[in-house]
C-alpha positions in Angstrom: 30.8 3.4 -14.7 31.7 4.9 -11.3 31.2 3.0 -8.1 28.5 5.5 -6.9 26.5 4.9 -10.1 26.9 1.1 -9.7 25.5 1.3 -6.1 22.5 3.4 -7.4 21.7 0.8 -10.1 22.0 -2.0 -7.6 19.6 -0.2 -5.2 17.2 0.4 -8.1 17.2 -3.3 -8.9 16.4 -4.2 -5.3 13.6 -1.5 -5.3 12.2 -3.0 -8.5 12.3 -6.4 -6.9 10.3 -5.2 -3.9 7.8 -3.4 -6.2 7.3 -6.7 -8.1 6.8 -8.7 -4.9 4.2 -6.2 -3.7 2.3 -6.4 -7.0 2.5 -10.1 -6.9 1.0 -10.1 -3.4 -2.1 -8.4 -4.8 -2.4 -11.1 -7.5 -2.1 -13.7 -4.7 -4.9 -12.2 -2.8 -7.1 -12.1 -5.9 -6.4 -15.8 -6.6 -7.2 -16.7 -3.0 -10.4 -14.8 -3.3 -11.3 -16.6 -6.5 -10.6 -20.0 -4.9 -12.8 -19.0 -2.0 -15.7 -17.9 -4.2 -15.4 -21.2 -6.2 -15.4 -23.1 -2.9 -18.5 -21.3 -1.7 -20.5 -21.5 -4.9 -19.5 -25.1 -5.9 -22.2 -27.7 -6.2 -22.3 -30.7 -3.8 -20.8 -33.0 -6.4 -17.8 -31.1 -7.7 -16.8 -31.9 -11.2 -13.3 -33.2 -12.0 -12.3 -30.2 -14.1 -13.4 -27.7 -11.4 -11.4 -29.7 -8.8 -8.3 -29.5 -11.1 -8.9 -25.8 -11.7 -9.0 -25.1 -8.0 -5.9 -27.3 -7.4 -4.0 -25.5 -10.2 -4.9 -22.1 -8.8 -3.8 -23.1 -5.3 -0.5 -24.5 -6.7 0.2 -21.3 -8.6 -0.7 -19.2 -5.6 1.6 -21.1 -3.3 4.5 -20.9 -5.7 3.9 -17.2 -6.2 3.6 -16.7 -2.5 7.0 -18.4 -2.0 8.5 -16.0 -4.6 6.9 -13.0 -2.7 8.3 -14.3 0.6 11.8 -14.6 -0.8 11.8 -11.3 -2.7 10.4 -9.3 0.2 12.8 -10.9 2.7 15.8 -10.0 0.5 14.3 -6.5 -0.1 13.8 -6.0 3.6 17.5 -6.0 4.1 18.8 -4.7 0.8 16.2 -2.3 -0.6 15.4 1.3 0.3 11.6 0.4 0.3 11.7 -1.3 3.6 8.1 -0.6 4.6 6.8 -2.0 1.3 9.0 -5.1 1.7 7.8 -5.6 5.2 4.1 -5.2 4.2 4.6 -7.8 1.3 6.3 -10.1 3.8 3.4 -9.7 6.2 0.8 -10.4 3.6 2.8 -13.5 2.4 2.9 -14.9 6.0 -0.8 -14.2 6.4 -1.6 -16.1 3.2 0.5 -19.0 4.3 -1.4 -19.0 7.7 -4.7 -18.9 5.8 -3.7 -22.0 3.8 -2.6 -23.8 6.9 -6.0 -23.0 8.5 -7.8 -24.2 5.4 -5.8 -27.4 5.4 -6.5 -28.0 9.1 -10.2 -27.3 8.7 -10.6 -29.7 5.7 -8.7 -32.5 7.4 -10.8 -32.1 10.6 -14.0 -32.1 8.6 -13.1 -35.0 6.4 
């Protein structure tokens, strides 16, 4: 395999990594919306299984958001899809900020 072909394959891997991060960002937004809907529609007395479900969704979302942050940060410097990587990084940072606001609001209220 020539050196030029190896560089193309490596660039394609970074591009695929950025595409995956961008798709995972969409999944993160959907999970956050589901948690928000559950939070708005929950009864006054939340059941234990619903609390565990929401906690599990939040844990999955935060872990996936860390993956998006890492992949888009690497893709920002190594990929040819810099705008898509920057957009995924921006969405990741916005989701982290939303979680910080939610945590601050719940600690102030409680």
